[in-house]
XYZ file of C-alpha atoms in Angstrom:
690
model
C -17.141 23.008 -3.611
C -18.615 21.300 -0.429
C -21.060 18.406 -1.210
C -24.101 17.446 0.547
C -23.949 15.519 3.626
C -25.807 12.126 4.055
C -28.644 12.774 6.376
C -28.692 11.055 9.867
C -31.661 10.928 12.313
C -31.143 13.273 15.159
C -31.619 10.410 17.552
C -28.483 8.796 16.045
C -26.447 11.837 16.417
C -27.654 12.027 20.302
C -26.827 8.419 20.761
C -23.312 8.930 19.551
C -22.712 12.091 21.685
C -24.094 10.231 24.767
C -21.902 7.218 24.479
C -19.001 9.095 23.179
C -19.129 11.887 25.829
C -19.952 9.818 28.825
C -17.579 7.051 28.048
C -14.515 9.243 27.971
C -12.192 9.510 30.854
C -10.855 12.761 32.024
C -7.896 13.731 29.828
C -4.922 16.194 30.452
C -5.241 19.348 28.351
C -1.524 19.323 27.852
C -1.009 16.390 25.769
C -3.186 13.263 24.991
C -1.616 10.014 24.671
C -3.058 6.817 23.590
C -3.118 3.537 25.677
C -1.262 0.336 24.626
C -4.612 -1.249 24.530
C -5.875 1.232 21.748
C -5.235 1.568 18.109
C -5.156 5.262 17.576
C -3.488 5.426 14.030
C -3.844 3.398 10.764
C -0.586 1.299 11.717
C -1.367 1.302 15.332
C 1.183 4.193 16.020
C 2.737 6.934 13.937
C 5.961 4.643 13.555
C 3.962 2.239 11.420
C 4.545 -0.924 13.653
C 1.237 -2.602 13.513
C 2.258 -3.771 17.011
C 0.214 -4.024 20.356
C 1.651 -5.722 23.485
C -1.630 -7.795 24.072
C -1.626 -11.281 25.036
C -5.100 -12.412 26.074
C -5.510 -14.100 22.797
C -2.433 -16.339 22.301
C -1.194 -19.776 20.962
C -3.188 -21.525 23.377
C -6.716 -20.303 22.589
C -6.407 -18.748 19.110
C -8.448 -21.471 17.819
C -11.048 -20.679 20.215
C -11.846 -17.293 18.787
C -15.416 -16.538 18.015
C -17.253 -13.704 16.053
C -18.045 -10.944 18.712
C -19.668 -8.652 16.257
C -19.743 -7.820 12.523
C -20.649 -5.064 10.302
C -21.537 -5.199 6.682
C -20.536 -2.187 4.660
C -23.154 -2.462 1.782
C -25.563 0.220 3.060
C -22.946 2.930 3.595
C -23.001 3.845 -0.035
C -24.936 3.179 -3.295
C -23.895 -0.212 -4.000
C -22.197 -3.277 -2.487
C -18.305 -3.041 -2.192
C -16.074 -5.875 -3.045
C -12.961 -4.349 -2.225
C -13.024 -3.324 1.502
C -9.448 -2.455 2.316
C -9.780 -0.661 5.583
C -8.126 -0.779 8.910
C -10.202 0.738 11.643
C -8.927 2.868 14.580
C -10.091 2.387 18.308
C -9.904 5.008 21.215
C -11.631 5.319 24.214
C -14.000 2.363 23.396
C -15.122 3.639 20.113
C -14.120 2.002 16.912
C -13.762 4.296 13.984
C -13.573 3.264 10.098
C -14.433 4.286 6.615
C -16.968 1.941 4.760
C -18.970 1.499 1.665
C -18.834 2.674 -1.909
C -19.017 6.540 -1.053
C -16.298 6.070 1.822
C -18.422 7.099 4.756
C -16.872 7.550 8.100
C -18.625 5.409 10.693
C -18.209 5.000 14.482
C -19.337 1.861 16.440
C -19.068 0.638 19.819
C -15.839 -1.307 20.210
C -17.245 -3.993 22.359
C -20.604 -4.606 20.719
C -20.461 -3.389 17.289
C -23.484 -0.995 17.715
C -23.425 1.980 15.039
C -23.181 5.356 16.829
C -22.800 7.531 14.011
C -22.289 7.785 10.091
C -21.046 10.604 8.011
C -20.873 10.337 4.254
C -20.403 12.962 1.331
C -22.513 12.669 -1.809
C -20.213 13.834 -4.299
C -22.016 13.113 -7.671
C -20.009 13.274 -10.770
C -17.019 14.254 -8.924
C -16.955 11.121 -6.944
C -17.778 8.976 -10.021
C -14.929 10.363 -12.009
C -12.402 9.790 -8.889
C -9.198 7.852 -9.788
C -9.302 6.087 -6.331
C -12.790 5.086 -5.264
C -14.589 3.076 -2.719
C -14.110 2.961 0.952
C -10.296 3.743 0.917
C -7.941 2.393 3.922
C -8.902 4.427 6.742
C -9.049 7.622 8.663
C -7.257 9.518 11.276
C -7.904 10.583 14.879
C -6.585 13.493 16.922
C -7.120 15.042 20.171
C -5.562 17.729 22.310
C -7.003 16.214 25.518
C -10.297 18.083 25.072
C -11.305 18.186 21.480
C -11.412 14.960 19.356
C -11.334 15.064 15.676
C -11.838 12.446 12.920
C -10.310 13.211 9.453
C -10.708 11.458 6.256
C -10.328 12.004 2.364
C -13.267 11.410 0.174
C -12.864 9.631 -3.146
C -13.380 13.105 -4.825
C -10.245 14.451 -2.808
C -11.862 16.501 -0.168
C -10.450 16.421 3.319
C -13.290 16.341 5.785
C -12.964 17.035 9.482
C -15.598 15.652 11.940
C -16.338 15.895 15.622
C -15.440 12.350 16.886
C -18.187 12.241 19.524
C -20.990 13.293 17.093
C -19.834 12.649 13.375
C -20.719 16.252 12.601
C -18.476 18.497 10.672
C -16.154 20.742 12.617
C -17.291 24.107 11.103
C -14.287 26.149 12.064
C -11.877 23.916 9.886
C -11.434 24.876 6.353
C -14.747 25.779 4.629
C -17.535 24.477 7.033
C -15.505 21.463 7.760
C -13.913 20.424 4.573
C -10.977 21.351 2.484
C -10.985 20.959 -1.540
C -7.576 19.277 -2.017
C -7.926 20.024 -5.853
C -7.193 23.536 -4.909
C -4.037 25.236 -3.417
C -1.756 22.457 -4.627
C 0.887 24.540 -6.723
C -0.114 22.755 -10.054
C 0.589 24.776 -13.085
C -3.005 24.041 -14.185
C -5.184 23.257 -11.432
C -7.129 19.797 -12.180
C -10.651 20.092 -13.078
C -12.776 20.019 -9.848
C -15.062 17.358 -11.152
C -12.880 15.288 -13.545
C -9.354 16.176 -12.683
C -7.216 12.893 -11.965
C -5.956 13.143 -8.551
C -7.081 11.620 -5.255
C -5.916 9.316 -2.716
C -7.328 6.134 -0.874
C -4.995 6.021 1.956
C -5.603 7.270 5.455
C -4.492 10.698 6.524
C -1.797 11.108 8.997
C -1.885 13.616 12.138
C 1.550 14.247 14.077
C 1.215 16.960 16.839
C -1.025 19.528 15.000
C -0.090 18.851 11.525
C -2.351 16.670 9.067
C -0.156 15.097 6.251
C -1.946 14.163 2.737
C -0.552 12.815 -0.204
C -1.984 12.039 -3.580
C -2.647 9.208 -5.917
C -3.745 8.747 -9.483
C -5.444 5.971 -11.733
C -4.619 2.453 -10.957
C -3.154 0.350 -13.657
C -0.117 1.655 -15.617
C -2.178 3.262 -18.273
C -2.270 7.126 -18.001
C -4.117 8.949 -20.698
C -1.042 11.155 -21.220
C 2.513 11.300 -20.291
C 1.481 14.928 -19.051
C -0.408 14.592 -15.720
C -0.927 16.206 -12.406
C 1.857 16.082 -9.937
C 1.629 14.244 -6.512
C 2.563 16.968 -4.256
C 2.430 16.406 -0.450
C 1.057 18.799 1.955
C 0.720 19.580 5.568
C -2.324 21.282 7.071
C -3.357 22.809 10.529
C -5.669 20.331 12.245
C -7.459 22.947 14.004
C -7.983 25.491 11.179
C -7.363 23.503 8.134
C -4.747 26.190 6.975
C -1.974 24.844 4.642
C 1.286 24.946 6.275
C 3.666 23.607 3.709
C 3.738 21.720 0.424
C 6.579 19.385 -0.810
C 7.076 19.184 -4.520
C 7.765 15.485 -5.247
C 8.780 16.613 -8.864
C 10.984 19.739 -8.337
C 10.142 23.254 -9.656
C 12.696 25.139 -11.798
C 15.373 26.425 -9.372
C 14.680 23.857 -6.853
C 17.110 20.905 -5.782
C 17.126 17.936 -8.133
C 15.412 19.800 -11.018
C 18.283 18.838 -13.253
C 17.548 15.229 -12.680
C 14.743 15.674 -15.069
C 16.347 16.206 -18.560
C 15.430 18.557 -21.246
C 12.748 20.174 -18.882
C 10.780 17.223 -18.427
C 9.927 18.038 -14.868
C 7.620 20.670 -16.236
C 5.257 18.398 -17.934
C 5.724 15.076 -16.176
C 3.154 13.966 -13.524
C 2.302 11.367 -10.917
C 5.118 10.865 -8.417
C 2.708 11.010 -5.466
C 2.720 9.575 -1.998
C -0.166 7.107 -2.252
C 0.899 4.846 0.404
C 0.976 5.482 4.328
C 3.347 8.188 5.755
C 5.065 7.708 9.126
C 6.422 10.301 11.599
C 8.939 10.604 14.274
C 7.225 13.303 16.463
C 10.101 13.494 18.973
C 12.582 14.195 16.069
C 9.966 16.362 14.228
C 10.584 14.260 11.004
C 8.159 12.786 8.238
C 9.067 9.763 6.076
C 7.419 10.100 2.584
C 7.343 6.942 0.365
C 7.232 8.346 -3.076
C 5.771 6.547 -6.114
C 6.777 6.285 -9.844
C 6.665 9.208 -12.341
C 4.511 9.040 -15.481
C 4.613 6.488 -16.761
C 5.349 3.307 -15.047
C 7.231 1.282 -17.733
C 8.516 4.005 -20.199
C 10.463 7.043 -19.524
C 11.902 8.171 -22.751
C 10.034 11.591 -22.533
C 11.571 12.090 -18.952
C 15.333 11.486 -19.321
C 17.316 11.451 -16.144
C 17.233 9.692 -12.575
C 13.985 11.583 -12.037
C 14.100 12.605 -8.341
C 12.101 12.122 -6.327
C 10.462 9.387 -8.105
C 10.611 6.000 -6.197
C 12.578 7.809 -3.377
C 12.428 7.731 0.407
C 12.220 11.505 1.336
C 12.554 12.825 4.925
C 11.097 16.059 5.472
C 10.585 18.461 8.494
C 7.163 18.062 10.005
C 6.753 21.646 10.907
C 7.910 23.122 7.446
C 7.875 20.381 5.038
C 11.748 21.242 4.256
C 13.681 18.282 2.816
C 16.322 16.750 5.289
C 17.496 13.873 3.269
C 16.478 11.459 0.641
C 17.605 8.003 -0.875
C 16.467 7.145 -4.438
C 15.645 3.440 -4.413
C 15.182 3.143 -8.119
C 17.027 5.498 -10.641
C 14.854 6.442 -13.703
C 11.930 4.240 -12.705
C 10.709 1.716 -15.409
C 9.390 -1.130 -13.400
C 6.376 0.085 -11.403
C 8.438 -0.479 -8.187
C 6.489 2.285 -6.491
C 7.247 2.758 -2.678
C 4.304 0.878 -1.855
C 4.034 0.760 1.992
C 4.676 2.672 5.030
C 8.236 3.147 6.231
C 8.792 1.557 9.810
C 10.707 3.474 12.534
C 12.673 1.236 14.804
C 15.084 1.757 17.453
C 17.792 -1.055 16.965
C 21.234 -2.018 18.038
C 23.842 -2.503 15.104
C 27.225 -3.780 16.307
C 26.765 -2.496 19.771
C 25.572 0.871 18.692
C 22.043 2.124 19.190
C 20.467 3.237 15.680
C 17.309 5.168 15.322
C 16.373 3.303 11.990
C 13.740 3.400 9.297
C 13.200 0.208 7.486
C 11.221 0.240 4.137
C 9.690 -3.005 2.771
C 9.574 -2.932 -0.969
C 7.914 -4.605 -4.019
C 11.280 -5.742 -5.166
C 11.747 -7.737 -1.918
C 14.562 -5.836 -0.397
C 14.263 -4.430 3.003
C 15.983 -0.937 2.832
C 17.335 0.129 6.375
C 18.559 3.777 7.046
C 19.511 5.661 10.018
C 16.394 7.876 10.125
C 18.139 11.005 11.452
C 20.907 11.193 8.757
C 19.564 8.998 5.886
C 22.749 7.024 5.829
C 22.243 3.412 5.089
C 22.686 1.073 8.109
C 24.361 -1.529 5.795
C 26.099 -0.504 2.622
C 23.773 -0.077 -0.306
C 25.880 -0.471 -3.463
C 25.558 1.027 -6.823
C 25.743 -2.246 -9.162
C 25.733 -2.228 -12.924
C 22.602 -3.448 -14.347
C 21.390 -4.619 -17.913
C 21.204 -1.740 -20.310
C 17.782 -1.876 -22.441
C 17.495 -1.559 -26.092
C 14.066 0.199 -26.337
C 14.374 3.061 -28.953
C 14.116 6.517 -27.371
C 14.456 5.184 -23.741
C 16.968 6.609 -21.139
C 18.726 4.040 -18.899
C 20.507 4.496 -15.726
C 23.788 2.259 -15.863
C 23.494 1.287 -12.164
C 21.070 0.709 -9.476
C 21.192 0.667 -5.509
C 21.176 -2.874 -4.137
C 21.209 -3.371 -0.336
C 23.986 -5.701 0.968
C 21.875 -6.647 4.040
C 19.231 -7.990 4.682
C 19.156 -10.355 1.878
C 16.167 -10.093 -0.461
C 13.163 -11.836 1.122
C 11.172 -12.190 -2.007
C 11.997 -13.288 -5.665
C 12.741 -9.995 -7.659
C 13.677 -11.337 -11.102
C 12.844 -14.450 -13.168
C 15.347 -17.114 -14.122
C 14.916 -20.611 -15.293
C 15.302 -22.129 -11.791
C 12.415 -20.054 -10.681
C 9.964 -21.908 -13.149
C 7.313 -24.538 -12.180
C 8.991 -27.825 -11.018
C 6.266 -30.242 -9.684
C 7.020 -32.743 -12.524
C 9.695 -32.881 -15.179
C 7.018 -32.618 -17.883
C 5.550 -29.294 -16.289
C 9.018 -27.994 -15.932
C 9.544 -28.407 -19.675
C 6.287 -26.885 -20.606
C 6.963 -24.080 -18.235
C 10.412 -23.445 -19.997
C 8.747 -23.433 -23.320
C 6.365 -20.605 -22.268
C 9.134 -18.669 -20.595
C 11.272 -18.985 -23.556
C 8.981 -16.392 -25.291
C 10.016 -13.808 -23.001
C 13.347 -12.062 -21.806
C 14.422 -13.406 -18.547
C 16.662 -11.855 -16.022
C 17.387 -10.769 -12.348
C 16.011 -7.572 -10.555
C 16.151 -4.476 -12.686
C 16.224 -6.380 -16.039
C 14.554 -3.646 -18.226
C 11.393 -3.881 -20.324
C 11.821 -4.926 -23.987
C 10.159 -3.933 -27.075
C 7.554 -6.633 -27.738
C 8.120 -8.492 -31.051
C 6.171 -11.495 -32.810
C 9.024 -13.771 -32.811
C 10.943 -13.096 -29.699
C 10.731 -11.591 -27.075
C 7.122 -10.845 -26.283
C 8.449 -8.889 -23.403
C 10.470 -9.088 -20.112
C 8.938 -11.513 -17.586
C 9.328 -10.032 -14.306
C 8.452 -10.649 -10.815
C 9.044 -8.135 -7.959
C 7.494 -5.230 -9.895
C 3.813 -4.178 -10.239
C 2.198 -6.585 -7.741
C 5.223 -8.467 -6.399
C 7.167 -8.400 -2.953
C 5.478 -6.232 -0.301
C 2.565 -4.000 -1.495
C 0.312 -1.355 0.224
C -0.323 -3.234 3.335
C 3.333 -3.029 4.381
C 5.134 -4.947 7.195
C 4.950 -4.773 10.919
C 7.518 -4.468 13.559
C 7.994 -5.921 17.005
C 9.935 -3.360 19.309
C 10.742 -6.278 21.764
C 12.767 -8.383 19.530
C 13.613 -5.862 16.753
C 12.076 -8.084 13.958
C 10.314 -6.950 10.893
C 7.339 -9.254 9.652
C 6.611 -8.890 6.125
C 4.262 -10.645 3.674
C 5.472 -10.865 -0.049
C 4.054 -12.212 -3.206
C 6.927 -14.397 -4.560
C 4.986 -15.577 -7.730
C 3.267 -12.346 -8.993
C 4.611 -12.612 -12.598
C 4.068 -9.445 -14.727
C 5.054 -9.514 -18.412
C 6.425 -6.039 -19.438
C 6.653 -5.480 -23.364
C 6.423 -2.346 -25.087
C 4.533 -1.938 -28.481
C 4.297 0.698 -31.153
C 1.285 2.778 -31.845
C -0.121 2.444 -35.338
C 0.418 5.568 -37.338
C -3.115 5.730 -38.248
C -3.830 6.784 -34.636
C -4.377 10.643 -34.832
C -1.871 12.513 -32.495
C -1.323 9.501 -30.490
C 2.255 8.230 -30.402
C 2.278 5.204 -28.043
C 0.070 2.453 -27.096
C 0.499 -0.016 -24.335
C -0.069 -3.770 -24.495
C 1.262 -7.381 -23.656
C -0.612 -10.492 -23.293
C -4.306 -10.709 -24.134
C -6.186 -7.609 -23.171
C -7.231 -4.626 -25.204
C -4.632 -1.979 -25.713
C -4.672 1.428 -24.188
C -3.508 4.590 -26.141
C -1.412 7.115 -24.808
C -0.383 10.671 -25.854
C 3.221 11.000 -26.903
C 6.051 13.447 -25.346
C 5.604 16.283 -27.846
C 5.458 17.482 -31.373
C 8.375 15.835 -32.530
C 7.788 12.299 -31.370
C 7.313 9.771 -34.025
C 4.192 7.642 -34.329
C 6.328 4.517 -34.175
C 7.769 5.315 -30.693
C 7.557 2.564 -28.170
C 5.655 2.734 -24.922
C 4.653 0.344 -22.138
C 2.356 -2.601 -21.894
C -0.889 -3.707 -20.755
C -1.353 -7.527 -21.037
C -1.169 -8.138 -24.737
C 1.026 -10.055 -27.041
C 2.704 -8.544 -30.055
C 1.145 -11.044 -32.419
C -2.214 -10.438 -30.920
C -2.679 -13.947 -29.359
C -2.804 -14.691 -25.830
C 0.421 -16.234 -24.225
C -0.735 -17.761 -20.945
C 1.591 -17.235 -17.785
C 0.373 -20.696 -16.325
C 0.684 -24.307 -17.371
C -2.639 -25.935 -17.587
C -4.005 -23.635 -14.912
C -0.908 -23.978 -12.657
C 1.260 -20.961 -11.749
C 4.329 -20.676 -14.098
C 6.507 -19.978 -11.323
C 7.371 -22.648 -8.599
C 6.123 -22.224 -4.936
C 6.122 -20.563 -2.388
C 3.621 -18.232 -4.084
C 3.273 -16.052 -0.877
C 5.369 -15.818 2.298
C 5.790 -14.132 5.465
C 9.231 -13.341 6.647
C 10.754 -12.567 10.080
C 13.881 -10.054 9.604
C 15.918 -9.156 12.463
C 17.008 -5.543 12.262
C 19.879 -5.694 14.563
C 21.844 -8.211 12.455
C 20.242 -7.728 8.958
C 19.269 -11.534 8.642
C 16.116 -13.404 7.774
C 15.310 -15.375 10.964
C 12.539 -17.253 9.372
C 10.260 -17.700 6.416
C 7.100 -19.562 5.923
C 4.658 -19.996 3.136
C 1.439 -18.052 4.141
C -1.843 -18.959 3.092
C -3.616 -22.313 2.020
C -2.443 -24.139 -1.139
C -5.037 -23.084 -3.838
C -7.650 -25.193 -4.925
C -6.220 -25.249 -8.594
C -3.055 -26.833 -7.343
C -4.315 -29.158 -4.433
C -7.016 -30.663 -6.891
C -5.001 -30.474 -10.250
C -5.114 -33.819 -11.951
C -1.393 -33.674 -12.995
C -0.396 -33.656 -9.233
C -2.805 -36.297 -8.028
C -1.185 -38.532 -5.355
C 1.796 -36.100 -4.831
C 2.539 -34.628 -1.380
C 2.673 -31.005 -2.195
C 3.716 -28.766 0.955
C 1.617 -25.601 1.590
C 2.571 -23.412 -1.131
C 1.055 -20.037 0.135
C -1.018 -17.913 -2.051
C -0.442 -15.517 -4.913
C -1.971 -12.151 -3.673
C -0.483 -8.836 -2.791
C -2.859 -7.362 -0.296
C -1.890 -9.163 2.968
C -0.987 -7.119 6.102
C 0.394 -8.641 9.261
C -0.322 -7.754 12.988
C 2.022 -8.330 15.864
C 1.187 -8.895 19.413
C 3.053 -9.996 22.587
C 3.429 -13.535 21.210
C 1.834 -13.772 17.709
C 2.153 -12.757 14.098
C -1.493 -12.771 12.692
C -2.475 -12.421 9.081
C -5.359 -13.931 6.810
C -5.504 -15.928 3.642
C -5.806 -13.618 0.570
C -7.638 -16.343 -1.590
C -10.705 -18.247 -1.229
C -10.040 -22.072 -0.828
C -12.044 -25.153 0.113
C -10.540 -27.900 2.476
C -12.265 -30.879 4.159
C -12.385 -29.280 7.436
C -13.722 -25.770 6.266
C -16.404 -24.643 3.734
C -15.333 -22.351 0.786
C -13.873 -19.239 2.492
C -10.372 -18.187 4.015
C -8.612 -18.619 7.285
C -7.131 -15.967 9.786
C -3.950 -17.465 10.983
C -1.634 -16.904 13.829
C 1.990 -17.859 14.054
C 4.507 -17.982 16.940
C 6.447 -14.849 16.466
C 9.799 -16.460 17.377
C 9.748 -19.671 15.217
C 6.980 -18.973 12.571
C 5.232 -22.090 13.479
C 1.458 -21.934 12.897
C -0.448 -22.174 16.346
C -3.957 -21.288 15.313
C -6.615 -20.536 12.665
C -10.114 -19.509 12.594
C -12.550 -19.433 9.589
C -13.722 -16.147 7.745
C -16.253 -16.164 5.119
C -13.982 -14.339 2.608
C -10.445 -13.439 2.203
C -8.633 -10.791 4.187
C -8.669 -7.544 2.246
C -7.752 -5.052 4.886
C -4.919 -5.381 7.474
C -6.123 -6.714 10.806
C -5.815 -4.627 14.065
C -6.410 -5.398 17.723
C -7.203 -3.627 20.968
C -8.649 -4.308 24.436
C -11.961 -2.815 25.791
C -13.863 -3.944 28.954
C -11.318 -6.327 29.829
C -11.291 -8.390 26.440
C -9.173 -8.313 23.455
C -10.484 -8.151 20.018
C -9.184 -8.686 16.636
C -10.872 -6.921 13.844
C -10.239 -7.618 10.093
C -11.787 -6.406 6.812
C -12.839 -9.284 4.327
C -14.280 -8.938 0.848
C -13.801 -10.366 -2.677
C -15.257 -12.491 -5.438
C -19.224 -12.355 -4.676
C -18.550 -11.358 -1.131
C -19.190 -7.735 -0.398
C -17.287 -5.940 2.331
C -17.491 -6.681 6.007
C -15.571 -5.916 9.204
C -15.459 -8.917 11.536
C -14.421 -8.645 15.274
C -13.226 -11.723 16.856
C -12.680 -12.241 20.628
C -12.554 -15.271 23.165
C -15.847 -16.860 24.472
C -17.115 -15.411 27.568
C -15.919 -17.449 30.443
C -18.735 -19.902 32.048
């Protein structure tokens, strides 16, 4: 079904055409190639580097940055948006972005912010039922040197193809410029076109003439059933919209790895989508797919076995979608350790040998590094024995793969030494709270939640920890990955039993304080007392706070940026990123103490790398004597990690920053939103010369 297009004045379309058409330089029809001064893909390039070799903005003048233009996203939908996560593109002097609660595609003049065109889809009930709503994270640009196209996926899971000059649908693509992604998806039962749970918020990827689209599902660890739609990945022809290939992230019967799903569980298990960004090596013709968890995040008794390709990096052929190699990061996923960010393609030198590598940041704080041609780990990744769980009916892998290098750059377990330690008194109170939970290192399994002990397993480096969807960035000059990580995003995981009075429901989810969510069980023979995963609730019904008088239970740093050299597999530097939260700076128990900057407990910070700088914004609102309530966009010397500048933003960074040059001037654009501040793209540049 094709939805109604939001109307645009003809004059606006004409302006868009005139500006875009007249502003385009002559291009070769053989092959179009972006300039280093442009930002043509979500992560700057298909390699996922988030790098541009620009240095007009540098350590000597970063503090002088001013707002060049800004554009609020409120009017690009039917309500204000407080979760703007987009990263724009910039090609030929035009900036393209998604914006607003309906996920409109917009084009603006990259130098002035003037709106050139808008395209939106009114999806009605379909959009309202979408599992991934709002503006999403971006769109894709394609050109063959003559035609220019913009592609994006609506909340209701339609792929829309637009003329980049005018914003009008490319009517020769799909069905009058759109493809209904809920169809032609090899599902056993196609999802309902209005309410079916499948969508995506990430940007499409276009490599050569192939569009690559993944799938996402409901956020939050609480599916309605262990049976769900499957998150297959598809390739489409960029000119016609024809489906070229499909990769089954849960194998069908007769396909490779089907036997890793015991008792036929591959037939009904769902999710296992690719909701994060995909990267591509066009020269090798290879696509790198970061696959998420199967249904359900914290309990897998109904899906015994290792469950390929759950939480697996899969390399497929760009032309055919055929699997070339894979590496499963987590066997039989139980921790919501989705592969949450884009793989980074890097050409490095290890022990004197050139290696075409792919480096994968992760929630668990490991940077997994492989030869991207063969899939062989650059440094050994060893299968190590992990704790066996005791949840009735669960299936456990006895080992998990743990990299030998680089070392973990973020906390990925909770031990007593990780607890708050500002004062001996706070330390003891933290230990008392933690004693109610099962503690352990990475891959400590979820526990059944009990009234006495344990309430659950206390984890970090799981759902919200480590590096999440913004991913890392890469400097091809120094062969260094830069990655933000939340080192204090603690998640209690406890499994509770469903009341036998609940009709045809076998499991409920809970731990620490919120309402429980009921889930359907694995089949007719499942007992009503079977365990299932948590959503924040305690077994006794009372709330157990994961803080000490408002202070985080875990000690600082709460958030870090790490520089990791890929030639050596070593952490070069690590700094606390983000201003110390108000609750810590102003806490009565810490009065008079000299607290070093703690960084911030957040999971949505992306980094940008330029010729000399690493740039990232605060993820929380703070108040200091120098600046009003807001957040800072910070710059660090990329060699040392020393902060060299910061400028004020009215709200936290909520989308990863990007940079470009137009008209001889460098710009940095970042999305901000959160709290009571609705979404806004802000472009910074240096003041005009006097």
